[in-house]
Amino acid sequence: AALAIAAFPGTSVANQADSSTASPHILQSIDETKLVTISGSTHRLAVAEFDQGAVSDDLSMPHMHLALQRSPEQEKALQTYIRELSDSSSPNYHKWLTAEELGNRFGPAQQDIDTVVYWLGSHGFQVNHVSKSGLTVDISGTAGQIREAFHTEIHNYTVKGEKHIANSSNVKIPAALVNVVSGFPSLNDFMPKPAITKPKSAFSFPCTGCPDGFDGAEQYDIAPPDFATIYNVTP
């Protein structure tokens, strides 16, 4: 069924910056039967080999972050502005933007944000917060609501003895939202791991006359405040 949201008034969300100067990009009624798949929205380990079946529909999924996006024209203008920040000949030199200013000048139109928020509410999600930049909507809901609104099931997975949950297929959204909604950064609890490792000897040095138990290969890590003290850059 089509959801005629354009006529819905007064949907502004608290904590959102003043209305963006951007033009609206959701120009059609939302038709839940016309869907677009967001490619690459499934974790690489959410595969049949590790699949333990769907979670319960009532599984609570708090604070999911739905990402919105700028138009190509806005992104181009923002990149130009970023370059001008470091150009001493530019009138924008060192004119840094607050999060609110970023949202006002380069974020989605407030009308589009309101439309997305209302659509989420129509599927039962609780909208907790819209970021000041207008690019993230913090929502809470259940696995059943994710399945119903985004057309993907949340499954249990066991990988190397560790239990995880993740969406089992790519997210789908109504075609009317595709110019504004880019999807979820993740719908899983697979935590990222560092790709770089350093040998233990990186900060080691030989020691003579040290206390018993010091093997000469002890590691001394330098944190930013240590660097500031050593090189006297704090002032």
mmCIF file with all atom_site columns, C-alpha atoms in Angstrom, residues 77-220:
data_model
loop_
_atom_site.group_PDB
_atom_site.id
_atom_site.type_symbol
_atom_site.label_atom_id
_atom_site.label_alt_id
_atom_site.label_comp_id
_atom_site.label_asym_id
_atom_site.label_entity_id
_atom_site.label_seq_id
_atom_site.pdbx_PDB_ins_code
_atom_site.Cartn_x
_atom_site.Cartn_y
_atom_site.Cartn_z
_atom_site.occupancy
_atom_site.B_iso_or_equiv
_atom_site.pdbx_formal_charge
_atom_site.auth_seq_id
_atom_site.auth_comp_id
_atom_site.auth_asym_id
_atom_site.auth_atom_id
_atom_site.pdbx_PDB_model_num
ATOM 1   C CA . ALA A 1 77  ? 29.565 21.405  -2.415 1.00 0.00 ? 77  ALA A CA 1
ATOM 2   C CA . LEU A 1 78  ? 30.749 20.038  0.940  1.00 0.00 ? 78  LEU A CA 1
ATOM 3   C CA . GLN A 1 79  ? 34.016 18.741  -0.516 1.00 0.00 ? 79  GLN A CA 1
ATOM 4   C CA . THR A 1 80  ? 34.606 22.170  -2.062 1.00 0.00 ? 80  THR A CA 1
ATOM 5   C CA . TYR A 1 81  ? 33.940 23.824  1.294  1.00 0.00 ? 81  TYR A CA 1
ATOM 6   C CA . ILE A 1 82  ? 36.342 21.445  3.056  1.00 0.00 ? 82  ILE A CA 1
ATOM 7   C CA . ARG A 1 83  ? 39.119 22.400  0.621  1.00 0.00 ? 83  ARG A CA 1
ATOM 8   C CA . GLU A 1 84  ? 38.379 26.084  1.157  1.00 0.00 ? 84  GLU A CA 1
ATOM 9   C CA . LEU A 1 85  ? 38.790 25.686  4.921  1.00 0.00 ? 85  LEU A CA 1
ATOM 10  C CA . SER A 1 86  ? 42.537 25.292  4.360  1.00 0.00 ? 86  SER A CA 1
ATOM 11  C CA . ASP A 1 87  ? 42.828 27.884  1.591  1.00 0.00 ? 87  ASP A CA 1
ATOM 12  C CA . SER A 1 88  ? 43.988 31.182  3.091  1.00 0.00 ? 88  SER A CA 1
ATOM 13  C CA . SER A 1 89  ? 42.745 33.055  0.029  1.00 0.00 ? 89  SER A CA 1
ATOM 14  C CA . SER A 1 90  ? 39.201 31.740  0.469  1.00 0.00 ? 90  SER A CA 1
ATOM 15  C CA . PRO A 1 91  ? 36.523 33.678  2.390  1.00 0.00 ? 91  PRO A CA 1
ATOM 16  C CA . ASN A 1 92  ? 35.751 30.307  4.080  1.00 0.00 ? 92  ASN A CA 1
ATOM 17  C CA . TYR A 1 93  ? 39.304 29.941  5.430  1.00 0.00 ? 93  TYR A CA 1
ATOM 18  C CA . HIS A 1 94  ? 39.109 28.437  8.945  1.00 0.00 ? 94  HIS A CA 1
ATOM 19  C CA . LYS A 1 95  ? 35.352 28.955  9.115  1.00 0.00 ? 95  LYS A CA 1
ATOM 20  C CA . TRP A 1 96  ? 34.725 25.652  10.847 1.00 0.00 ? 96  TRP A CA 1
ATOM 21  C CA . LEU A 1 97  ? 31.160 24.369  11.012 1.00 0.00 ? 97  LEU A CA 1
ATOM 22  C CA . THR A 1 98  ? 29.268 23.137  14.040 1.00 0.00 ? 98  THR A CA 1
ATOM 23  C CA . ALA A 1 99  ? 27.220 19.969  13.706 1.00 0.00 ? 99  ALA A CA 1
ATOM 24  C CA . GLU A 1 100 ? 24.084 22.104  13.411 1.00 0.00 ? 100 GLU A CA 1
ATOM 25  C CA . GLU A 1 101 ? 25.606 24.238  10.661 1.00 0.00 ? 101 GLU A CA 1
ATOM 26  C CA . LEU A 1 102 ? 26.747 21.118  8.839  1.00 0.00 ? 102 LEU A CA 1
ATOM 27  C CA . GLY A 1 103 ? 23.199 19.801  8.925  1.00 0.00 ? 103 GLY A CA 1
ATOM 28  C CA . ASN A 1 104 ? 21.654 23.096  7.880  1.00 0.00 ? 104 ASN A CA 1
ATOM 29  C CA . ARG A 1 105 ? 23.971 23.639  4.943  1.00 0.00 ? 105 ARG A CA 1
ATOM 30  C CA . PHE A 1 106 ? 24.780 20.131  3.781  1.00 0.00 ? 106 PHE A CA 1
ATOM 31  C CA . GLY A 1 107 ? 22.264 17.794  5.416  1.00 0.00 ? 107 GLY A CA 1
ATOM 32  C CA . PRO A 1 108 ? 19.032 16.278  4.080  1.00 0.00 ? 108 PRO A CA 1
ATOM 33  C CA . ALA A 1 109 ? 16.017 18.540  3.827  1.00 0.00 ? 109 ALA A CA 1
ATOM 34  C CA . GLN A 1 110 ? 14.011 18.714  7.051  1.00 0.00 ? 110 GLN A CA 1
ATOM 35  C CA . GLN A 1 111 ? 10.942 17.619  5.094  1.00 0.00 ? 111 GLN A CA 1
ATOM 36  C CA . ASP A 1 112 ? 12.777 14.437  4.042  1.00 0.00 ? 112 ASP A CA 1
ATOM 37  C CA . ILE A 1 113 ? 13.916 13.756  7.602  1.00 0.00 ? 113 ILE A CA 1
ATOM 38  C CA . ASP A 1 114 ? 10.352 14.203  8.836  1.00 0.00 ? 114 ASP A CA 1
ATOM 39  C CA . THR A 1 115 ? 9.094  11.813  6.170  1.00 0.00 ? 115 THR A CA 1
ATOM 40  C CA . VAL A 1 116 ? 11.615 9.133   7.165  1.00 0.00 ? 116 VAL A CA 1
ATOM 41  C CA . VAL A 1 117 ? 10.792 9.591   10.858 1.00 0.00 ? 117 VAL A CA 1
ATOM 42  C CA . TYR A 1 118 ? 7.069  9.262   10.188 1.00 0.00 ? 118 TYR A CA 1
ATOM 43  C CA . TRP A 1 119 ? 7.611  6.182   8.029  1.00 0.00 ? 119 TRP A CA 1
ATOM 44  C CA . LEU A 1 120 ? 9.650  4.561   10.804 1.00 0.00 ? 120 LEU A CA 1
ATOM 45  C CA . GLY A 1 121 ? 6.907  5.365   13.287 1.00 0.00 ? 121 GLY A CA 1
ATOM 46  C CA . SER A 1 122 ? 4.314  3.795   10.988 1.00 0.00 ? 122 SER A CA 1
ATOM 47  C CA . HIS A 1 123 ? 6.229  0.497   11.378 1.00 0.00 ? 123 HIS A CA 1
ATOM 48  C CA . GLY A 1 124 ? 6.295  0.763   15.164 1.00 0.00 ? 124 GLY A CA 1
ATOM 49  C CA . PHE A 1 125 ? 9.866  1.947   15.676 1.00 0.00 ? 125 PHE A CA 1
ATOM 50  C CA . GLN A 1 126 ? 10.697 4.354   18.467 1.00 0.00 ? 126 GLN A CA 1
ATOM 51  C CA . VAL A 1 127 ? 12.749 7.272   17.157 1.00 0.00 ? 127 VAL A CA 1
ATOM 52  C CA . ASN A 1 128 ? 15.183 8.179   19.937 1.00 0.00 ? 128 ASN A CA 1
ATOM 53  C CA . HIS A 1 129 ? 17.189 10.914  18.292 1.00 0.00 ? 129 HIS A CA 1
ATOM 54  C CA . VAL A 1 130 ? 18.117 12.540  14.996 1.00 0.00 ? 130 VAL A CA 1
ATOM 55  C CA . SER A 1 131 ? 21.741 13.667  14.833 1.00 0.00 ? 131 SER A CA 1
ATOM 56  C CA . LYS A 1 132 ? 22.465 17.378  14.540 1.00 0.00 ? 132 LYS A CA 1
ATOM 57  C CA . SER A 1 133 ? 24.031 16.757  11.130 1.00 0.00 ? 133 SER A CA 1
ATOM 58  C CA . GLY A 1 134 ? 20.785 15.158  9.974  1.00 0.00 ? 134 GLY A CA 1
ATOM 59  C CA . LEU A 1 135 ? 22.601 12.051  8.782  1.00 0.00 ? 135 LEU A CA 1
ATOM 60  C CA . THR A 1 136 ? 21.740 9.518   11.503 1.00 0.00 ? 136 THR A CA 1
ATOM 61  C CA . VAL A 1 137 ? 18.409 8.444   12.997 1.00 0.00 ? 137 VAL A CA 1
ATOM 62  C CA . ASP A 1 138 ? 18.716 6.479   16.244 1.00 0.00 ? 138 ASP A CA 1
ATOM 63  C CA . ILE A 1 139 ? 15.816 4.023   16.507 1.00 0.00 ? 139 ILE A CA 1
ATOM 64  C CA . SER A 1 140 ? 14.754 1.156   18.751 1.00 0.00 ? 140 SER A CA 1
ATOM 65  C CA . GLY A 1 141 ? 12.523 -1.739  17.852 1.00 0.00 ? 141 GLY A CA 1
ATOM 66  C CA . THR A 1 142 ? 12.326 -5.505  17.588 1.00 0.00 ? 142 THR A CA 1
ATOM 67  C CA . ALA A 1 143 ? 13.561 -8.150  15.177 1.00 0.00 ? 143 ALA A CA 1
ATOM 68  C CA . GLY A 1 144 ? 9.978  -8.551  13.974 1.00 0.00 ? 144 GLY A CA 1
ATOM 69  C CA . GLN A 1 145 ? 9.740  -4.881  13.109 1.00 0.00 ? 145 GLN A CA 1
ATOM 70  C CA . ILE A 1 146 ? 13.022 -5.091  11.193 1.00 0.00 ? 146 ILE A CA 1
ATOM 71  C CA . ARG A 1 147 ? 11.664 -8.023  9.210  1.00 0.00 ? 147 ARG A CA 1
ATOM 72  C CA . GLU A 1 148 ? 8.395  -6.244  8.471  1.00 0.00 ? 148 GLU A CA 1
ATOM 73  C CA . ALA A 1 149 ? 9.857  -2.835  7.537  1.00 0.00 ? 149 ALA A CA 1
ATOM 74  C CA . PHE A 1 150 ? 13.235 -3.737  6.025  1.00 0.00 ? 150 PHE A CA 1
ATOM 75  C CA . HIS A 1 151 ? 12.430 -7.193  4.639  1.00 0.00 ? 151 HIS A CA 1
ATOM 76  C CA . THR A 1 152 ? 15.280 -9.088  6.259  1.00 0.00 ? 152 THR A CA 1
ATOM 77  C CA . GLU A 1 153 ? 15.326 -11.591 9.139  1.00 0.00 ? 153 GLU A CA 1
ATOM 78  C CA . ILE A 1 154 ? 17.667 -11.382 12.115 1.00 0.00 ? 154 ILE A CA 1
ATOM 79  C CA . HIS A 1 155 ? 19.324 -14.779 12.640 1.00 0.00 ? 155 HIS A CA 1
ATOM 80  C CA . ASN A 1 156 ? 21.556 -16.396 15.242 1.00 0.00 ? 156 ASN A CA 1
ATOM 81  C CA . TYR A 1 157 ? 25.052 -17.325 14.087 1.00 0.00 ? 157 TYR A CA 1
ATOM 82  C CA . THR A 1 158 ? 27.836 -19.290 15.728 1.00 0.00 ? 158 THR A CA 1
ATOM 83  C CA . VAL A 1 159 ? 31.320 -18.498 14.426 1.00 0.00 ? 159 VAL A CA 1
ATOM 84  C CA . LYS A 1 160 ? 34.387 -20.131 16.012 1.00 0.00 ? 160 LYS A CA 1
ATOM 85  C CA . GLY A 1 161 ? 32.367 -20.882 19.126 1.00 0.00 ? 161 GLY A CA 1
ATOM 86  C CA . GLU A 1 162 ? 31.112 -17.290 19.470 1.00 0.00 ? 162 GLU A CA 1
ATOM 87  C CA . LYS A 1 163 ? 27.402 -16.503 19.272 1.00 0.00 ? 163 LYS A CA 1
ATOM 88  C CA . HIS A 1 164 ? 26.255 -13.539 17.200 1.00 0.00 ? 164 HIS A CA 1
ATOM 89  C CA . ILE A 1 165 ? 23.152 -12.078 15.621 1.00 0.00 ? 165 ILE A CA 1
ATOM 90  C CA . ALA A 1 166 ? 22.953 -10.527 12.163 1.00 0.00 ? 166 ALA A CA 1
ATOM 91  C CA . ASN A 1 167 ? 20.556 -9.838  9.318  1.00 0.00 ? 167 ASN A CA 1
ATOM 92  C CA . SER A 1 168 ? 20.475 -12.844 6.995  1.00 0.00 ? 168 SER A CA 1
ATOM 93  C CA . SER A 1 169 ? 19.914 -10.923 3.753  1.00 0.00 ? 169 SER A CA 1
ATOM 94  C CA . ASN A 1 170 ? 20.347 -7.451  2.325  1.00 0.00 ? 170 ASN A CA 1
ATOM 95  C CA . VAL A 1 171 ? 18.061 -4.724  3.599  1.00 0.00 ? 171 VAL A CA 1
ATOM 96  C CA . LYS A 1 172 ? 15.256 -3.499  1.331  1.00 0.00 ? 172 LYS A CA 1
ATOM 97  C CA . ILE A 1 173 ? 13.564 -0.109  1.506  1.00 0.00 ? 173 ILE A CA 1
ATOM 98  C CA . PRO A 1 174 ? 10.761 1.543   -0.472 1.00 0.00 ? 174 PRO A CA 1
ATOM 99  C CA . ALA A 1 175 ? 12.031 3.025   -3.731 1.00 0.00 ? 175 ALA A CA 1
ATOM 100 C CA . ALA A 1 176 ? 10.688 6.464   -2.747 1.00 0.00 ? 176 ALA A CA 1
ATOM 101 C CA . LEU A 1 177 ? 13.280 6.650   0.067  1.00 0.00 ? 177 LEU A CA 1
ATOM 102 C CA . VAL A 1 178 ? 16.342 5.574   -1.884 1.00 0.00 ? 178 VAL A CA 1
ATOM 103 C CA . ASN A 1 179 ? 17.686 9.095   -2.503 1.00 0.00 ? 179 ASN A CA 1
ATOM 104 C CA . VAL A 1 180 ? 17.675 9.863   1.217  1.00 0.00 ? 180 VAL A CA 1
ATOM 105 C CA . VAL A 1 181 ? 18.111 6.579   3.136  1.00 0.00 ? 181 VAL A CA 1
ATOM 106 C CA . SER A 1 182 ? 21.402 4.719   2.700  1.00 0.00 ? 182 SER A CA 1
ATOM 107 C CA . GLY A 1 183 ? 20.691 1.904   5.176  1.00 0.00 ? 183 GLY A CA 1
ATOM 108 C CA . PHE A 1 184 ? 22.204 0.687   8.443  1.00 0.00 ? 184 PHE A CA 1
ATOM 109 C CA . PRO A 1 185 ? 25.953 0.733   9.131  1.00 0.00 ? 185 PRO A CA 1
ATOM 110 C CA . SER A 1 186 ? 25.220 -2.656  10.688 1.00 0.00 ? 186 SER A CA 1
ATOM 111 C CA . LEU A 1 187 ? 22.386 -4.829  11.954 1.00 0.00 ? 187 LEU A CA 1
ATOM 112 C CA . ASN A 1 188 ? 24.749 -7.277  13.629 1.00 0.00 ? 188 ASN A CA 1
ATOM 113 C CA . ASP A 1 189 ? 26.961 -7.614  16.696 1.00 0.00 ? 189 ASP A CA 1
ATOM 114 C CA . PHE A 1 190 ? 30.148 -8.637  14.883 1.00 0.00 ? 190 PHE A CA 1
ATOM 115 C CA . MET A 1 191 ? 32.678 -6.230  16.353 1.00 0.00 ? 191 MET A CA 1
ATOM 116 C CA . PRO A 1 192 ? 35.442 -4.855  14.095 1.00 0.00 ? 192 PRO A CA 1
ATOM 117 C CA . LYS A 1 193 ? 38.976 -5.983  14.838 1.00 0.00 ? 193 LYS A CA 1
ATOM 118 C CA . PRO A 1 194 ? 42.204 -4.061  14.143 1.00 0.00 ? 194 PRO A CA 1
ATOM 119 C CA . ALA A 1 195 ? 43.921 -4.971  10.888 1.00 0.00 ? 195 ALA A CA 1
ATOM 120 C CA . ILE A 1 196 ? 47.338 -3.843  12.125 1.00 0.00 ? 196 ILE A CA 1
ATOM 121 C CA . THR A 1 197 ? 49.384 -5.541  14.819 1.00 0.00 ? 197 THR A CA 1
ATOM 122 C CA . LYS A 1 198 ? 52.751 -4.430  16.167 1.00 0.00 ? 198 LYS A CA 1
ATOM 123 C CA . PRO A 1 199 ? 55.506 -6.727  17.394 1.00 0.00 ? 199 PRO A CA 1
ATOM 124 C CA . LYS A 1 200 ? 55.986 -6.728  21.133 1.00 0.00 ? 200 LYS A CA 1
ATOM 125 C CA . SER A 1 201 ? 59.519 -5.453  20.665 1.00 0.00 ? 201 SER A CA 1
ATOM 126 C CA . ALA A 1 202 ? 58.302 -2.190  19.136 1.00 0.00 ? 202 ALA A CA 1
ATOM 127 C CA . PHE A 1 203 ? 58.723 -0.276  22.399 1.00 0.00 ? 203 PHE A CA 1
ATOM 128 C CA . SER A 1 204 ? 61.195 -2.606  24.149 1.00 0.00 ? 204 SER A CA 1
ATOM 129 C CA . PHE A 1 205 ? 64.687 -1.798  25.286 1.00 0.00 ? 205 PHE A CA 1
ATOM 130 C CA . PRO A 1 206 ? 67.380 -3.684  27.239 1.00 0.00 ? 206 PRO A CA 1
ATOM 131 C CA . CYS A 1 207 ? 67.573 -3.016  30.964 1.00 0.00 ? 207 CYS A CA 1
ATOM 132 C CA . THR A 1 208 ? 70.451 -3.612  33.353 1.00 0.00 ? 208 THR A CA 1
ATOM 133 C CA . GLY A 1 209 ? 69.994 -3.498  37.092 1.00 0.00 ? 209 GLY A CA 1
ATOM 134 C CA . CYS A 1 210 ? 66.219 -3.744  36.796 1.00 0.00 ? 210 CYS A CA 1
ATOM 135 C CA . PRO A 1 211 ? 64.004 -5.461  39.395 1.00 0.00 ? 211 PRO A CA 1
ATOM 136 C CA . ASP A 1 212 ? 63.757 -9.234  39.413 1.00 0.00 ? 212 ASP A CA 1
ATOM 137 C CA . GLY A 1 213 ? 61.340 -10.562 36.842 1.00 0.00 ? 213 GLY A CA 1
ATOM 138 C CA . PHE A 1 214 ? 62.105 -7.876  34.259 1.00 0.00 ? 214 PHE A CA 1
ATOM 139 C CA . ASP A 1 215 ? 63.144 -9.855  31.192 1.00 0.00 ? 215 ASP A CA 1
ATOM 140 C CA . GLY A 1 216 ? 64.406 -6.984  29.078 1.00 0.00 ? 216 GLY A CA 1
ATOM 141 C CA . ALA A 1 217 ? 61.491 -7.296  26.652 1.00 0.00 ? 217 ALA A CA 1
ATOM 142 C CA . GLU A 1 218 ? 58.851 -5.430  28.619 1.00 0.00 ? 218 GLU A CA 1
ATOM 143 C CA . GLN A 1 219 ? 56.654 -3.149  26.554 1.00 0.00 ? 219 GLN A CA 1
ATOM 144 C CA . TYR A 1 220 ? 56.181 0.540   27.254 1.00 0.00 ? 220 TYR A CA 1
#
